[in-house]
Coordinates of N, CA and C in Angstrom, one line a residue:
G924 N 0.9 -1.6 -0.2 CA 0.0 -0.6 0.0 C 0.5 0.9 -0.3
K925 N 0.2 2.1 0.4 CA 1.1 3.3 -0.3 C 1.2 3.7 1.2
G926 N 2.9 4.6 1.5 CA 3.0 5.2 2.4 C 2.8 6.1 2.7
K927 N 2.6 6.6 4.2 CA 2.6 7.8 4.1 C 3.1 8.9 3.8
G928 N 2.5 10.3 3.1 CA 3.4 11.0 2.3 C 4.1 12.7 3.8
K929 N 4.5 13.2 3.4 CA 5.1 14.4 4.2 C 3.6 15.2 4.7
G930 N 4.0 15.5 6.1 CA 2.6 16.2 6.1 C 1.0 15.6 6.5
K931 N 0.9 14.5 6.7 CA 0.0 13.3 6.6 C 0.1 12.8 8.2
G932 N -0.9 12.4 8.4 CA -1.4 11.9 9.5 C -0.9 12.8 10.6
K933 N -0.6 12.2 12.5 CA -0.6 12.8 13.4 C 0.4 14.2 13.1
A934 N 0.4 15.0 13.8 CA 0.4 16.9 13.8 C 2.3 16.6 15.0
K935 N 2.7 16.5 14.5 CA 4.1 16.4 15.7 C 4.8 17.6 16.2
G936 N 4.8 18.4 17.3 CA 5.9 19.5 17.3 C 4.7 20.0 17.6
K937 N 3.4 20.0 17.5 CA 2.6 21.3 17.8 C 2.7 21.1 19.7
G938 N 3.9 22.0 20.1 CA 3.5 21.9 21.7 C 2.6 23.2 22.3
K939 N 2.5 22.5 23.6 CA 0.6 23.7 24.4 C 1.1 25.1 23.4
A940 N 1.9 25.5 23.9 CA 2.0 27.3 24.4 C 2.9 27.4 23.2
K941 N 3.6 27.2 22.0 CA 4.7 26.8 21.2 C 3.6 29.1 20.3
G942 N 5.0 29.1 20.7 CA 5.1 31.2 20.0 C 4.6 31.8 21.0
K943 N 3.9 31.4 21.9 CA 3.7 32.3 23.2 C 4.9 32.6 24.4
G944 N 5.9 32.5 24.1 CA 6.6 33.4 25.4 C 6.9 32.6 26.3
K945 N 7.0 32.8 28.2 CA 7.2 32.9 28.5 C 5.5 33.4 29.8
K946 N 5.3 32.4 30.7 CA 3.6 33.1 30.8 C 3.9 33.8 32.1
R947 N 3.6 35.0 31.7 CA 4.1 36.2 32.7 C 3.0 36.2 33.7
T948 N 3.9 36.4 35.3 CA 3.1 36.4 36.1 C 3.5 37.3 37.3
C949 N 2.9 38.8 37.9 CA 3.2 40.1 38.7 C 4.8 39.7 39.7
A950 N 5.3 40.6 39.4 CA 6.5 40.4 40.9 C 5.7 39.9 42.2
P951 N 7.4 39.2 42.8 CA 7.0 38.8 44.2 C 6.2 40.0 45.0
V952 N 5.6 39.3 46.5 CA 5.8 41.0 47.3 C 7.0 41.4 47.8
D953 N 8.2 40.0 47.6 CA 9.2 40.8 48.6 C 10.1 41.4 47.1
S954 N 9.8 41.6 46.3 CA 10.7 41.8 45.2 C 10.7 43.7 44.9
E955 N 12.4 44.1 44.8 CA 12.6 44.9 44.8 C 11.7 46.1 43.5
F956 N 11.7 45.2 42.3 CA 10.3 46.3 41.9 C 10.0 46.9 42.4
W957 N 8.7 46.5 43.7 CA 7.7 46.7 44.1 C 8.7 48.0 45.0
S958 N 9.6 47.8 45.3 CA 10.1 49.2 46.4 C 10.4 50.4 45.8
K959 N 11.1 49.5 43.9 CA 11.2 51.1 43.1 C 9.7 51.8 42.7
K960 N 9.2 51.3 42.9 CA 8.0 52.2 42.0 C 7.6 52.6 42.9
L961 N 7.0 52.5 44.6 CA 6.9 52.9 45.7 C 8.0 54.5 46.2
E962 N 8.8 54.2 45.7 CA 9.8 55.7 45.3 C 10.0 56.6 44.6
E963 N 9.2 55.6 43.5 CA 9.3 56.7 42.2 C 8.2 57.3 42.1
E964 N 6.7 56.9 43.5 CA 5.7 57.6 43.0 C 5.4 58.7 43.8
N965 N 6.1 58.5 44.4 CA 6.3 59.8 46.0 C 4.4 59.5 46.7
R966 N 4.6 58.2 46.6 CA 3.5 57.9 47.7 C 3.1 58.9 48.8
I967 N 2.0 59.4 49.4 CA 1.8 60.3 51.0 C 0.6 59.2 51.5
V968 N 0.8 58.9 52.8 CA -0.5 57.7 53.6 C -1.2 59.1 53.4
L969 N -3.0 59.3 53.3 CA -3.6 60.4 54.2 C -4.1 59.3 55.5
E970 N -3.9 60.6 55.9 CA -4.5 59.9 57.6 C -6.2 60.0 58.0
S971 N -6.4 59.0 58.0 CA -7.7 58.2 58.8 C -8.0 57.1 58.8
E972 N -9.5 57.1 59.8 CA -9.8 55.7 60.2 C -9.6 54.5 59.7
P973 N -9.4 52.9 59.5 CA -9.9 52.3 58.7 C -10.9 52.8 57.5
L974 N -10.8 52.6 56.2 CA -12.0 52.6 55.9 C -12.4 51.2 55.2
T975 N -13.7 50.7 54.9 CA -14.3 49.1 54.5 C -15.3 49.5 53.2
G976 N -14.7 48.5 52.4 CA -15.6 48.4 51.2 C -15.4 47.3 51.1
I977 N -15.3 46.6 49.7 CA -15.5 45.5 48.9 C -14.7 45.7 47.1
C978 N -13.5 44.3 47.3 CA -13.2 44.7 45.7 C -14.0 43.9 45.3
T979 N -14.1 45.0 43.8 CA -14.7 44.8 42.7 C -14.1 43.9 41.4
L980 N -12.7 44.1 41.1 CA -11.9 43.6 40.7 C -10.8 43.4 41.3
Y981 N -10.0 42.2 40.8 CA -8.6 41.8 40.9 C -8.6 41.0 40.2
K982 N -7.0 41.6 39.4 CA -6.1 40.9 38.6 C -5.0 39.6 39.3
E983 N -5.0 38.5 39.7 CA -4.2 37.9 40.0 C -2.5 38.0 39.9
G984 N -3.0 37.6 38.4 CA -1.2 37.7 37.5 C -0.8 38.8 36.8
Q985 N -1.9 39.8 37.4 CA -1.0 40.9 37.2 C -0.2 41.8 38.4
G986 N -1.7 41.2 39.5 CA -0.8 42.2 41.0 C -1.8 42.6 40.9
W987 N -2.9 43.2 40.7 CA -3.6 44.7 40.5 C -5.4 44.3 40.5
G988 N -6.2 45.6 41.2 CA -7.6 45.7 41.3 C -7.8 46.5 42.4
W989 N -9.5 46.8 42.2 CA -10.5 47.7 42.3 C -10.6 47.1 43.9
V990 N -10.9 48.5 45.0 CA -11.5 48.6 45.7 C -12.3 49.7 46.1
V991 N -14.3 49.2 46.5 CA -14.8 50.6 45.9 C -15.2 50.4 47.6
P992 N -15.4 52.3 47.9 CA -15.5 52.5 49.5 C -17.0 52.1 50.1
D993 N -17.1 51.7 51.3 CA -18.6 51.6 51.1 C -19.0 52.8 52.1
D994 N -18.6 54.2 52.2 CA -18.5 55.0 52.4 C -17.2 55.9 52.0
I995 N -18.4 56.9 50.6 CA -17.3 57.8 50.3 C -16.8 58.9 50.7
E996 N -17.8 59.2 51.2 CA -17.8 60.3 52.1 C -16.3 60.3 53.5
A997 N -16.7 59.5 53.5 CA -14.9 58.4 54.6 C -14.1 58.9 54.4
V998 N -13.9 59.1 53.0 CA -12.9 59.1 52.3 C -12.2 60.2 52.4
P999 N -11.1 60.3 52.8 CA -10.5 62.3 52.9 C -10.6 63.0 51.7
Q1000 N -10.8 64.2 51.7 CA -11.8 65.2 50.9 C -10.7 65.1 49.8
E1001 N -9.1 65.5 50.2 CA -8.3 65.1 49.1 C -7.9 63.7 48.4
A1002 N -8.5 63.4 48.4 CA -8.1 61.5 47.9 C -9.7 61.8 47.1
R1003 N -11.1 62.0 47.5 CA -12.1 62.3 46.3 C -11.6 63.5 45.5
D1004 N -11.0 65.1 46.0 CA -10.9 65.5 45.2 C -10.0 64.8 43.8
K1005 N -9.0 64.0 43.9 CA -8.5 63.4 43.0 C -8.7 62.1 42.5
M1006 N -9.9 62.1 42.5 CA -10.6 60.8 42.0 C -11.4 61.4 41.0
A1007 N -11.8 62.4 41.6 CA -13.0 63.3 40.8 C -12.3 63.4 39.2
E1008 N -10.9 64.0 39.4 CA -10.3 64.6 38.7 C -10.0 63.3 38.1
E1009 N -9.6 62.8 38.2 CA -9.0 60.7 37.3 C -10.7 60.3 37.3
V1010 N -11.3 60.6 36.5 CA -13.0 60.6 36.2 C -13.0 61.7 35.3
E1011 N -12.5 62.7 35.5 CA -12.9 63.6 34.4 C -12.0 62.8 33.0
A1012 N -10.8 62.9 33.7 CA -9.9 62.8 32.7 C -9.7 61.4 32.1
L1013 N -10.4 60.9 32.8 CA -10.9 59.3 32.1 C -12.1 59.4 30.9
K1014 N -13.2 60.2 31.3 CA -14.2 60.3 30.4 C -13.6 61.6 29.3
A1015 N -13.0 62.4 29.8 CA -12.6 63.3 28.6 C -12.2 62.4 27.1
S1016 N -10.8 61.2 28.1 CA -10.2 60.4 26.8 C -11.5 59.5 26.2
G1017 N -12.7 60.1 26.3 CA -13.6 59.0 26.3 C -13.9 57.4 26.5
K1018 N -13.1 57.0 27.7 CA -13.5 55.9 28.1 C -14.8 55.8 29.3
E1019 N -15.5 54.8 29.0 CA -16.5 54.6 30.2 C -16.5 54.6 31.3
V1020 N -16.6 54.9 32.3 CA -16.0 54.9 34.1 C -17.4 54.3 34.0
K1021 N -17.3 52.8 34.8 CA -18.3 52.5 35.5 C -18.6 52.1 36.4
E1022 N -17.6 52.2 37.6 CA -17.9 52.8 38.8 C -16.9 54.2 39.3
E1023 N -17.2 55.1 39.6 CA -16.0 56.2 40.3 C -15.4 56.6 41.4
N1024 N -16.4 55.8 42.7 CA -15.7 55.7 43.7 C -14.5 54.7 44.4
R1025 N -14.5 53.7 43.0 CA -13.4 52.9 42.6 C -11.6 53.5 42.9
I1026 N -11.0 52.4 43.3 CA -9.4 53.3 44.0 C -8.7 51.6 43.9
Y1027 N -8.1 52.2 43.6 CA -6.3 51.2 42.7 C -5.8 50.4 43.9
F1028 N -5.4 49.3 43.9 CA -4.6 49.0 45.2 C -3.7 47.4 43.6
R1029 N -2.7 47.2 45.2 CA -1.9 46.6 44.2 C -1.0 45.3 45.4
K1030 N -0.9 43.8 44.3 CA -1.0 43.3 45.3 C 0.6 43.1 46.4
P1031 N 1.3 44.1 46.2 CA 1.9 44.3 48.0 C 1.4 45.5 49.1
D1032 N 0.4 46.2 49.0 CA -0.8 46.8 49.5 C -1.8 45.5 50.2
V1033 N -1.8 44.5 49.9 CA -2.5 43.5 50.6 C -2.2 42.9 51.8
E1034 N -2.5 42.8 52.2 CA -2.0 41.7 54.1 C -1.3 40.4 53.3
V1035 N -0.4 40.6 53.9 CA 0.5 38.9 53.2 C -1.0 37.9 53.5
D1036 N -1.3 37.2 54.2 CA -2.1 36.4 54.3 C -3.1 36.1 53.6
F1037 N -3.5 37.4 53.2 CA -5.3 37.4 52.9 C -5.0 37.5 51.0
K1038 N -5.9 36.0 50.9 CA -5.9 35.6 49.9 C -7.2 37.2 49.0
I1039 N -6.7 38.1 48.3 CA -8.4 38.6 48.2 C -8.5 37.9 47.1
K1040 N -9.6 38.0 46.3 CA -10.6 38.1 45.4 C -11.6 38.8 44.8
K1041 N -12.4 39.0 44.2 CA -13.4 39.9 43.3 C -14.7 39.5 44.7
D1042 N -15.7 40.6 45.2 CA -16.1 40.1 45.8 C -15.9 40.0 48.0
S1043 N -14.3 40.1 48.3 CA -13.7 40.2 49.0 C -14.5 41.3 49.7
W1044 N -14.5 41.4 51.3 CA -14.6 43.2 52.0 C -13.3 42.7 52.6
V1045 N -12.8 44.6 52.4 CA -11.5 44.4 52.9 C -12.0 45.7 53.8
T1046 N -10.2 45.9 54.1 CA -10.3 47.3 55.1 C -9.4 48.1 54.6
F1047 N -8.9 48.7 54.8 CA -7.9 49.5 53.9 C -7.5 51.3 53.9
Q1048 N -6.8 51.3 54.0 CA -6.3 53.3 54.3 C -6.0 53.8 52.6
V1049 N -6.2 54.9 52.5 CA -6.3 55.2 51.1 C -4.5 56.0 51.3
Y1050 N -3.9 56.0 49.9 CA -2.7 56.8 49.5 C -3.3 58.2 48.5
I1051 N -2.1 58.5 48.0 CA -1.9 59.7 47.0 C -0.8 59.9 45.9
D1052 N -0.6 59.7 45.4 CA 0.6 60.1 44.3 C 0.4 60.1 43.1
D1053 N 1.7 60.2 42.5 CA 2.0 60.7 41.2 C 0.4 60.4 40.4
K1054 N 0.7 59.2 39.9 CA -0.5 58.3 39.4 C -1.8 58.9 39.7
G1055 N -2.0 59.1 40.9 CA -3.7 59.4 41.5 C -4.0 58.5 43.1
V1056 N -5.0 58.4 42.9 CA -5.5 58.1 45.0 C -5.1 56.0 44.4
G1057 N -4.6 55.2 45.9 CA -4.5 53.9 45.9 C -5.2 53.5 47.3
A1058 N -5.3 52.4 47.4 CA -5.2 52.1 48.8 C -4.2 51.2 48.9
C1059 N -3.9 51.4 49.9 CA -2.9 50.1 50.6 C -3.3 50.0 52.4
E1060 N -2.6 48.7 52.7 CA -2.9 48.3 53.7 C -4.4 47.4 54.1
V1061 N -4.2 46.9 52.6 CA -5.9 46.0 52.2 C -5.5 45.6 53.0
S1062 N -6.4 44.9 53.7 CA -7.0 43.5 54.6 C -7.9 43.0 54.7
N1063 N -8.4 42.2 55.2 CA -9.3 41.3 55.2 C -10.6 41.6 56.0
A1064 N -12.2 41.9 55.6 CA -12.5 42.5 56.8 C -14.1 42.1 56.9
G1065 N -14.0 40.4 55.9 CA -15.1 39.4 55.6 C -15.1 38.4 56.5
G1066 N -14.2 38.2 57.7 CA -14.1 36.6 58.0 C -13.4 35.8 57.7
D1067 N -13.9 34.2 57.3 CA -13.1 33.1 57.0 C -13.2 33.3 55.6
D1068 N -13.8 33.2 54.9 CA -13.8 33.2 53.2 C -13.1 35.0 52.8
G1069 N -14.4 35.5 53.6 CA -14.2 37.2 53.2 C -15.0 37.5 52.4
I1070 N -16.0 36.5 51.7 CA -16.4 36.9 50.7 C -17.9 37.0 51.3
A1071 N -18.6 38.1 50.4 CA -19.5 38.8 50.9 C -20.7 38.1 50.8
E1072 N -22.3 38.1 51.0 CA -23.0 37.7 50.4 C -23.6 37.9 49.7
E1073 N -24.5 37.6 48.0 CA -24.9 38.6 47.2 C -25.8 39.5 47.4
A1074 N -26.9 39.6 48.8 CA -27.5 40.6 48.8 C -27.0 41.9 49.8
E1075 N -25.3 41.7 50.5 CA -24.6 43.0 51.2 C -24.1 43.5 49.9
V1076 N -23.7 42.7 49.0 CA -23.1 43.6 47.3 C -23.8 44.5 47.1
A1077 N -25.5 44.2 46.6 CA -26.6 44.9 46.0 C -26.2 46.0 47.5
E1078 N -26.4 45.6 48.3 CA -26.7 46.9 49.6 C -25.3 48.1 49.0
A1079 N -24.4 47.1 49.3 CA -23.1 47.9 49.0 C -23.1 48.9 47.8
E1080 N -23.2 48.6 46.9 CA -24.1 49.1 45.6 C -24.7 49.8 45.5
A1081 N -26.0 50.1 45.9 CA -27.1 50.9 46.4 C -26.6 52.0 46.8
A1082 N -25.5 51.9 48.1 CA -25.0 53.1 48.8 C -24.0 53.7 47.9
A1083 N -23.5 52.8 47.4 CA -22.2 54.0 46.2 C -23.0 54.6 44.9
E1084 N -23.8 54.0 44.7 CA -24.7 55.4 44.0 C -25.8 56.0 44.7
A1085 N -25.7 56.1 45.2 CA -26.9 56.8 46.1 C -26.2 57.6 46.3

């Protein structure tokens, strides 16, 4: 019979992630990368009682996310002014802003043993820097797993919109 010609039969050499490069993850918490970033951005932590809120997004692979405070009035005025400026700048550039009260945080600003994820209840402090407003000292406020129940999430979102 005829043998199998070139290019026929089972595909060989097609590895799983061929041509996609190395999978990138964010730098470890204790990496020099984060301390350099901190120095470059002129961070000023604003004095206030710890704020409470909910994590609305966390990109684990990239090491950043958003928290939304339960009570925007509890956020220091200086930070609220800067947040309003950020929102105006985003709108001016044509971007849609789904949550005006969101505050950025990154991996090193999260308590070491806290596995933060979407819908985690958190406490945090607020800082301002050259890039805007951020959350630091982000820690678990929600008990065992830190996940808010759906009713609590809806309540927090309704309060944020009011």
